[in-house]
RNA sequence: GGUCGGUUGGCCGAGUGGUCAGGCAUCGGUCUGCAAAACCGGGUACGGCGGUUCGAAUCCGCCACCGACCU
């Protein structure tokens, strides 16, 4: 039987975590968590990270293993997962990867182009340029430095412009020259499974999950992290709204309302992203037995 | 019974004769190293019926509903 990576995707709140524990136990697999925020050990409640019981039942990788002030990225995730997989496949021919970070999932499944590390000072330089000259300043700079990418990129998105500029300047070569969009071949089979729910049902699950987070003490967790609010890790649904509440900018109720809304938007964004992926086999989240049966058939031929 | 005010898209809210204000929600989309990020797009609605007008959400009349006040 060929080594198989089962990739479980689905919008936030759909029930991935508990389903993945069930699936992992069924296949005797570990779980590779594919979640750009659950990697931080200080962010537990707001990221709905697996609880201790779940962590005990199945070994999870890439959960709570970094501190919020540590840098991480989709590319590092690709590297780390590929390094770990041989070891996991040795124990078991089926490995489950699950999580909601789209770019991370794709990095593992398809690869991401090799782009040299950038000089942090350059990143700051362009951030300052953006602050002082706005998107227009970034546009002009990119037009000079990398006209090819200039013609393709979304010229209204500062994040993308800054990224291209920092690469171009750090490496001395245009950002566009690094982009091959080549799909990397993997030496294991990838089986993609998506789970979703009717939109209204999903939204009401999201609402009740947020109620649980609040009851579990999200406010206190956020308060304990307020010193890190400038870090990207904290630019996360659930935390940034709480920070605005702490500032007195909005009321507690407004903050909770915004968390609900932003979580819905995130779920929508995930569905849009995965909706384009024709390799995903979709299932209703409410029918785990159907999924297990299908996977058994695919993986073990039974 | 009377007087006055109001009735705008899912919600809030501006407009007051002639290129569908705007915000929120919602829906849809983009995406190659901070991605739970960043960005983009979509709504001819004006209580009802008549009238005036080339043209009415905007003016007039009647009706309905809501509110305040008066008898």
CSV table of C-alpha atoms (C1' of nucleotides) in Angstrom, one decimal:
chain,number,residue,atom,x,y,z
A,1,UNK,CA,0.0,0.0,0.0
A,2,UNK,CA,1.4,3.3,-1.0
A,3,UNK,CA,1.9,5.9,1.7
A,4,UNK,CA,-1.1,8.2,1.8
A,5,UNK,CA,-1.5,11.6,3.3
A,6,UNK,CA,-5.1,12.3,4.0
A,7,UNK,CA,-5.7,16.0,4.0
A,8,UNK,CA,-8.8,17.1,5.8
A,9,UNK,CA,-10.1,20.6,5.1
A,10,UNK,CA,-13.2,22.5,6.1
A,11,UNK,CA,-14.3,25.9,7.2
A,12,UNK,CA,-13.7,27.0,10.7
A,13,UNK,CA,-16.2,25.7,13.2
A,14,UNK,CA,-17.4,22.8,11.0
A,15,UNK,CA,-16.0,20.2,13.4
A,16,UNK,CA,-12.6,19.3,11.9
A,17,UNK,CA,-10.8,18.9,15.2
A,18,UNK,CA,-13.1,16.2,16.7
A,19,UNK,CA,-13.5,14.5,13.3
A,20,UNK,CA,-9.8,14.4,12.8
A,21,UNK,CA,-9.3,12.7,16.2
A,22,UNK,CA,-11.8,10.1,15.2
A,23,UNK,CA,-10.2,9.5,11.9
A,24,UNK,CA,-6.7,9.4,13.3
A,25,UNK,CA,-7.8,6.8,15.8
A,26,UNK,CA,-9.4,4.8,13.1
A,27,UNK,CA,-6.3,4.7,11.0
A,28,UNK,CA,-3.9,4.7,13.9
A,29,UNK,CA,-2.3,7.8,12.6
A,30,UNK,CA,-0.8,10.9,14.2
A,31,UNK,CA,-2.3,14.3,13.3
A,32,UNK,CA,-0.4,16.9,11.4
A,33,UNK,CA,-2.2,20.1,12.3
A,34,UNK,CA,-2.3,22.6,9.5
A,35,UNK,CA,-3.2,25.7,11.3
A,36,UNK,CA,-1.2,28.9,11.3
A,37,UNK,CA,-2.5,30.1,14.6
A,38,UNK,CA,-2.8,26.9,16.7
A,39,UNK,CA,1.0,26.7,16.3
A,40,UNK,CA,1.3,29.3,19.1
A,41,UNK,CA,1.3,28.0,22.6
A,42,UNK,CA,0.0,31.1,24.1
A,43,UNK,CA,-3.1,31.2,21.9
A,44,UNK,CA,-5.3,28.3,22.9
A,45,UNK,CA,-8.9,29.5,23.6
A,46,UNK,CA,-9.2,31.9,20.7
A,47,UNK,CA,-7.8,29.4,18.2
A,48,UNK,CA,-10.0,26.6,19.4
A,49,UNK,CA,-6.9,24.4,19.6
A,50,UNK,CA,-7.4,20.7,20.4
A,51,UNK,CA,-8.0,20.3,24.1
A,52,UNK,CA,-5.8,18.2,26.4
A,53,UNK,CA,-8.0,15.2,26.1
A,54,UNK,CA,-7.8,15.3,22.3
A,55,UNK,CA,-4.1,15.8,22.5
A,56,UNK,CA,-3.8,12.7,24.7
A,57,UNK,CA,-5.9,10.5,22.5
A,58,UNK,CA,-3.9,11.3,19.4
A,59,UNK,CA,-0.4,12.7,18.9
A,60,UNK,CA,-0.6,16.1,17.3
A,61,UNK,CA,2.2,17.8,15.5
A,62,UNK,CA,2.6,21.5,15.0
A,63,UNK,CA,0.2,22.5,17.7
A,64,UNK,CA,1.3,24.9,20.4
A,65,UNK,CA,5.0,24.5,19.5
A,66,UNK,CA,6.1,28.1,19.0
A,67,UNK,CA,5.8,31.3,21.0
A,68,UNK,CA,3.9,34.1,19.5
A,69,UNK,CA,7.0,36.1,18.9
A,70,UNK,CA,8.6,33.5,16.7
A,71,UNK,CA,8.5,33.7,13.0
A,72,UNK,CA,6.8,31.1,11.0
A,73,UNK,CA,5.4,30.8,7.5
A,74,UNK,CA,3.8,28.5,4.9
A,75,UNK,CA,7.2,27.7,3.5
A,76,UNK,CA,8.6,26.7,6.8
A,77,UNK,CA,5.6,24.6,7.3
A,78,UNK,CA,6.1,22.8,4.0
A,79,UNK,CA,9.8,22.1,4.9
A,80,UNK,CA,8.9,20.9,8.4
A,81,UNK,CA,6.1,18.6,7.3
A,82,UNK,CA,8.1,17.1,4.6
A,83,UNK,CA,10.9,16.4,7.0
A,84,UNK,CA,8.5,14.8,9.5
A,85,UNK,CA,6.5,12.6,7.1
A,86,UNK,CA,9.0,9.8,6.4
A,87,UNK,CA,9.1,9.1,10.1
A,88,UNK,CA,5.3,9.0,10.4
A,89,UNK,CA,4.9,6.9,7.3
A,90,UNK,CA,7.3,4.4,8.8
A,91,UNK,CA,4.9,3.9,11.7
A,92,UNK,CA,1.8,4.0,9.6
A,93,UNK,CA,1.0,4.1,5.9
A,94,UNK,CA,-1.8,6.6,6.5
A,95,UNK,CA,-1.1,10.0,7.9
A,96,UNK,CA,-3.8,12.6,8.6
A,97,UNK,CA,-3.2,16.3,8.1
A,98,UNK,CA,-6.0,18.6,9.1
A,99,UNK,CA,-6.6,22.2,9.5
A,100,UNK,CA,-7.9,25.4,8.1
A,101,UNK,CA,-4.9,27.3,6.8
A,102,UNK,CA,-5.3,27.2,3.1
A,103,UNK,CA,-1.9,28.4,2.1
A,104,UNK,CA,-0.3,25.9,4.5
A,105,UNK,CA,-2.3,23.0,3.0
A,106,UNK,CA,-1.3,24.0,-0.5
A,107,UNK,CA,2.3,24.4,0.4
A,108,UNK,CA,2.4,20.8,1.6
A,109,UNK,CA,0.4,19.4,-1.3
A,110,UNK,CA,1.8,21.4,-4.1
A,111,UNK,CA,4.9,23.1,-2.9
A,112,UNK,CA,5.8,26.7,-2.8
A,113,UNK,CA,8.5,28.3,-4.9
A,114,UNK,CA,11.9,28.6,-3.3
A,115,UNK,CA,12.4,32.2,-2.5
A,116,UNK,CA,15.5,33.3,-0.5
A,117,UNK,CA,15.0,34.8,2.9
A,118,UNK,CA,14.6,38.5,3.0
A,119,UNK,CA,16.3,41.1,5.1
A,120,UNK,CA,14.0,42.2,7.9
A,121,UNK,CA,15.3,45.7,7.5
A,122,UNK,CA,14.1,45.8,3.9
A,123,UNK,CA,10.6,44.7,5.0
A,124,UNK,CA,10.6,47.6,7.5
A,125,UNK,CA,11.8,50.0,4.9
A,126,UNK,CA,8.9,49.2,2.6
A,127,UNK,CA,6.4,49.2,5.4
A,128,UNK,CA,7.6,52.7,6.2
A,129,UNK,CA,7.3,53.6,2.5
A,130,UNK,CA,3.7,52.4,2.6
A,131,UNK,CA,3.0,54.5,5.6
A,132,UNK,CA,4.4,57.6,4.2
A,133,UNK,CA,3.6,57.3,0.5
A,134,UNK,CA,0.7,54.9,0.5
A,135,UNK,CA,0.0,52.2,-2.1
A,136,UNK,CA,0.9,54.7,-4.8
A,137,UNK,CA,4.5,54.8,-3.5
A,138,UNK,CA,4.7,51.0,-3.5
A,139,UNK,CA,3.3,50.8,-7.0
A,140,UNK,CA,5.8,53.2,-8.4
A,141,UNK,CA,8.7,51.4,-6.8
A,142,UNK,CA,7.5,48.0,-8.1
A,143,UNK,CA,7.0,49.4,-11.6
A,144,UNK,CA,10.7,50.2,-11.7
A,145,UNK,CA,12.0,47.2,-9.9
A,146,UNK,CA,9.8,44.4,-11.3
A,147,UNK,CA,7.6,45.5,-14.3
A,148,UNK,CA,6.7,41.9,-15.0
A,149,UNK,CA,5.1,41.4,-11.6
A,150,UNK,CA,3.7,44.9,-11.7
A,151,UNK,CA,1.6,43.9,-14.6
A,152,UNK,CA,0.1,40.9,-12.8
A,153,UNK,CA,-0.2,41.8,-9.2
A,154,UNK,CA,-3.2,43.3,-7.5
A,155,UNK,CA,-2.0,46.9,-7.4
A,156,UNK,CA,-4.4,47.8,-4.7
A,157,UNK,CA,-3.1,45.3,-2.2
A,158,UNK,CA,-0.3,46.8,-0.2
A,159,UNK,CA,0.6,43.5,1.4
A,160,UNK,CA,1.3,41.9,-2.0
A,161,UNK,CA,3.2,44.9,-3.2
A,162,UNK,CA,5.4,45.0,-0.2
A,163,UNK,CA,6.2,41.4,-0.4
A,164,UNK,CA,7.3,41.6,-4.0
A,165,UNK,CA,9.4,44.7,-3.2
A,166,UNK,CA,11.2,43.2,-0.3
A,167,UNK,CA,12.1,40.1,-2.2
A,168,UNK,CA,13.3,42.1,-5.2
A,169,UNK,CA,15.4,44.3,-3.2
A,170,UNK,CA,16.8,41.7,-0.8
A,171,UNK,CA,17.8,39.3,-3.6
A,172,UNK,CA,18.7,41.8,-6.3
A,173,UNK,CA,16.5,39.8,-8.7
A,174,UNK,CA,12.9,40.6,-9.6
A,175,UNK,CA,10.3,38.8,-7.5
A,176,UNK,CA,8.6,37.5,-10.7
A,177,UNK,CA,11.8,35.6,-11.6
A,178,UNK,CA,11.2,33.3,-8.6
A,179,UNK,CA,7.7,32.4,-9.4
A,180,UNK,CA,7.5,29.2,-11.4
A,181,UNK,CA,4.1,28.0,-10.2
A,182,UNK,CA,5.4,24.5,-10.6
A,183,UNK,CA,3.6,21.8,-8.8
A,184,UNK,CA,6.0,19.7,-6.8
A,185,UNK,CA,5.7,16.0,-7.1
A,186,UNK,CA,5.4,14.2,-3.8
A,187,UNK,CA,6.5,10.6,-3.2
A,188,UNK,CA,3.3,9.9,-1.3
A,189,UNK,CA,-0.3,9.8,-2.4
A,190,UNK,CA,-2.5,12.8,-1.4
A,191,UNK,CA,-6.1,12.2,-0.7
A,192,UNK,CA,-8.1,15.4,-0.1
A,193,UNK,CA,-11.3,15.4,1.9
A,194,UNK,CA,-13.4,18.4,2.6
A,195,UNK,CA,-16.2,18.7,5.1
A,196,UNK,CA,-18.8,21.3,5.2
A,197,UNK,CA,-22.3,22.1,6.3
A,198,UNK,CA,-25.3,24.1,5.1
A,199,UNK,CA,-24.3,27.7,5.5
A,200,UNK,CA,-26.9,28.5,8.1
A,201,UNK,CA,-26.0,25.5,10.2
A,202,UNK,CA,-22.3,26.4,9.9
A,203,UNK,CA,-23.0,29.9,11.1
A,204,UNK,CA,-24.9,28.8,14.0
A,205,UNK,CA,-22.2,26.4,15.0
A,206,UNK,CA,-19.7,29.3,14.7
A,207,UNK,CA,-21.9,31.4,17.0
A,208,UNK,CA,-22.1,28.7,19.7
A,209,UNK,CA,-18.4,28.1,19.4
A,210,UNK,CA,-17.7,31.7,20.1
A,211,UNK,CA,-20.0,31.6,23.1
A,212,UNK,CA,-17.9,28.7,24.4
A,213,UNK,CA,-14.7,30.7,23.8
A,214,UNK,CA,-16.0,33.6,25.8
A,215,UNK,CA,-17.1,31.3,28.6
A,216,UNK,CA,-13.7,29.6,28.5
A,217,UNK,CA,-12.0,32.9,29.2
A,218,UNK,CA,-11.0,34.4,25.8
A,219,UNK,CA,-11.1,37.8,27.3
A,220,UNK,CA,-8.5,36.9,29.9
A,221,UNK,CA,-6.4,35.1,27.4
A,222,UNK,CA,-6.4,38.1,25.1
A,223,UNK,CA,-5.6,40.4,28.1
A,224,UNK,CA,-2.5,38.3,28.9
A,225,UNK,CA,-1.3,38.8,25.3
A,226,UNK,CA,-2.0,42.4,24.9
A,227,UNK,CA,1.7,43.2,25.1
A,228,UNK,CA,2.2,41.2,21.9
A,229,UNK,CA,-0.6,42.9,20.0
A,230,UNK,CA,1.7,44.3,17.3
A,231,UNK,CA,2.8,40.8,16.3
A,232,UNK,CA,1.3,39.1,13.3
A,233,UNK,CA,0.3,36.2,15.4
A,234,UNK,CA,-2.1,38.4,17.3
A,235,UNK,CA,-3.6,39.8,14.2
A,236,UNK,CA,-6.2,37.1,14.5
A,237,UNK,CA,-9.9,36.9,14.8
A,238,UNK,CA,-10.9,36.9,18.4
A,239,UNK,CA,-7.8,38.7,19.7
A,240,UNK,CA,-7.8,41.9,17.6
A,241,UNK,CA,-11.4,42.6,18.5
A,242,UNK,CA,-10.7,42.1,22.2
A,243,UNK,CA,-7.8,44.5,22.0
A,244,UNK,CA,-10.1,47.2,20.5
A,245,UNK,CA,-12.5,46.5,23.4
A,246,UNK,CA,-9.6,46.9,25.9
A,247,UNK,CA,-8.8,50.3,24.2
A,248,UNK,CA,-12.3,51.4,24.9
A,249,UNK,CA,-12.9,51.8,21.2
A,250,UNK,CA,-15.8,49.4,21.2
A,251,UNK,CA,-18.0,47.8,23.8
A,252,UNK,CA,-17.6,44.2,24.9
A,253,UNK,CA,-20.8,43.3,23.1
A,254,UNK,CA,-19.6,44.9,19.9
A,255,UNK,CA,-16.3,43.1,20.2
A,256,UNK,CA,-18.1,39.7,20.5
A,257,UNK,CA,-20.3,40.7,17.5
A,258,UNK,CA,-17.3,41.5,15.4
A,259,UNK,CA,-15.7,38.2,16.4
A,260,UNK,CA,-18.8,36.4,15.1
A,261,UNK,CA,-18.8,38.4,11.9
A,262,UNK,CA,-15.1,38.0,11.2
A,263,UNK,CA,-15.2,34.3,11.9
A,264,UNK,CA,-18.1,33.9,9.4
A,265,UNK,CA,-16.1,35.8,6.8
A,266,UNK,CA,-13.1,33.6,7.5
A,267,UNK,CA,-15.2,30.5,7.0
A,268,UNK,CA,-16.5,32.0,3.7
A,269,UNK,CA,-13.0,32.7,2.5
A,270,UNK,CA,-11.9,29.2,3.3
A,271,UNK,CA,-14.8,27.8,1.3
A,272,UNK,CA,-14.0,30.0,-1.6
A,273,UNK,CA,-10.4,28.9,-1.6
A,274,UNK,CA,-11.1,25.2,-1.4
A,275,UNK,CA,-14.0,25.5,-3.8
A,276,UNK,CA,-11.5,25.9,-6.6
A,277,UNK,CA,-9.6,22.8,-5.7
A,278,UNK,CA,-11.0,20.0,-7.9
A,279,UNK,CA,-9.1,17.4,-6.0
A,280,UNK,CA,-11.2,17.7,-2.9
A,281,UNK,CA,-13.8,15.2,-2.2
A,282,UNK,CA,-16.6,16.9,-0.3
A,283,UNK,CA,-18.7,15.4,2.5
A,284,UNK,CA,-21.3,16.6,4.9
A,285,UNK,CA,-19.7,17.2,8.3
A,286,UNK,CA,-22.6,15.6,10.0
A,287,UNK,CA,-21.9,12.1,8.6
A,288,UNK,CA,-18.5,10.9,9.8
A,289,UNK,CA,-19.3,7.3,9.2
A,290,UNK,CA,-19.8,8.0,5.5
A,291,UNK,CA,-16.4,9.7,5.4
A,292,UNK,CA,-14.7,6.8,7.2
A,293,UNK,CA,-16.2,4.3,4.9
A,294,UNK,CA,-15.1,6.2,1.8
A,295,UNK,CA,-11.6,6.6,3.2
A,296,UNK,CA,-11.4,3.0,4.0
A,297,UNK,CA,-12.3,2.2,0.4
A,298,UNK,CA,-9.8,4.6,-1.0
A,299,UNK,CA,-6.9,3.8,1.3
A,300,UNK,CA,-7.3,0.1,2.0
A,301,UNK,CA,-9.5,-0.9,-0.9
A,302,UNK,CA,-12.2,-2.2,1.4
B,1,G,C1',-63.0,63.6,15.8
B,2,G,C1',-58.8,67.3,14.9
B,3,U,C1',-53.6,69.1,14.3
B,4,C,C1',-48.7,68.1,13.3
B,5,G,C1',-44.7,64.7,12.2
B,6,G,C1',-43.2,60.2,10.0
B,7,U,C1',-43.4,55.8,6.4
B,8,U,C1',-36.6,54.7,1.9
B,9,G,C1',-33.5,47.9,-0.1
B,10,G,C1',-32.2,42.6,5.6
B,11,C,C1',-31.0,46.8,9.2
B,12,C,C1',-29.4,51.9,10.0
B,13,G,C1',-29.6,56.2,7.3
B,14,A,C1',-29.0,60.7,3.6
B,15,G,C1',-31.6,62.8,-0.3
B,16,U,C1',-36.0,66.4,-1.8
B,17,G,C1',-38.2,66.9,-9.7
B,18,G,C1',-33.9,64.3,-14.1
B,19,U,C1',-25.9,60.3,-13.8
B,20,C,C1',-29.4,54.0,-8.2
B,21,A,C1',-25.5,58.7,-1.1
B,22,G,C1',-23.2,56.1,2.5
B,23,G,C1',-22.6,52.5,6.5
B,24,C,C1',-23.6,47.6,8.5
B,25,A,C1',-25.2,42.7,7.4
B,26,U,C1',-25.3,39.4,3.4
B,27,C,C1',-23.5,37.2,-1.2
B,28,G,C1',-19.5,36.4,-4.7
B,29,G,C1',-14.4,36.6,-5.9
B,30,U,C1',-8.6,37.3,-5.8
B,31,C,C1',-4.5,34.9,-3.6
B,32,U,C1',3.0,31.5,-4.3
B,33,G,C1',6.8,33.0,2.5
B,34,C,C1',3.1,37.6,8.3
B,35,A,C1',-2.5,33.9,4.9
B,36,A,C1',-7.6,33.6,11.0
B,37,A,C1',-3.4,38.2,6.7
B,38,A,C1',-4.2,41.6,2.7
B,39,C,C1',-7.3,43.0,-1.3
B,40,C,C1',-11.6,43.4,-4.9
B,41,G,C1',-16.7,43.1,-6.8
B,42,G,C1',-22.3,42.7,-6.6
B,43,G,C1',-28.2,45.6,-4.4
B,44,U,C1',-32.7,50.7,-9.5
B,45,A,C1',-35.2,50.6,-2.5
B,46,C,C1',-38.2,54.8,-1.7
B,47,G,C1',-46.2,52.5,2.3
B,48,G,C1',-50.8,52.0,-1.4
B,49,C,C1',-53.8,54.1,-5.3
B,50,G,C1',-54.5,58.1,-8.5
B,51,G,C1',-52.9,63.0,-10.4
B,52,U,C1',-49.4,67.0,-12.2
B,53,U,C1',-45.0,66.6,-15.4
B,54,C,C1',-41.2,65.1,-21.1
B,55,G,C1',-39.6,63.0,-16.3
B,56,A,C1',-41.5,62.0,-9.1
B,57,A,C1',-38.6,58.7,-3.8
B,58,U,C1',-38.9,64.1,-4.3
B,59,C,C1',-45.0,68.2,-6.0
B,60,C,C1',-50.7,67.5,-5.3
B,61,G,C1',-55.0,64.4,-3.6
B,62,C,C1',-57.1,60.3,-1.2
B,63,C,C1',-56.2,55.9,1.6
B,64,A,C1',-53.3,52.7,5.1
B,65,C,C1',-50.0,52.2,9.1
B,66,C,C1',-46.8,54.4,13.2
B,67,G,C1',-45.9,58.5,16.7
B,68,A,C1',-46.8,63.0,19.3
B,69,C,C1',-50.2,66.5,20.8
B,70,C,C1',-55.3,68.6,21.1
B,71,U,C1',-60.7,68.2,21.9
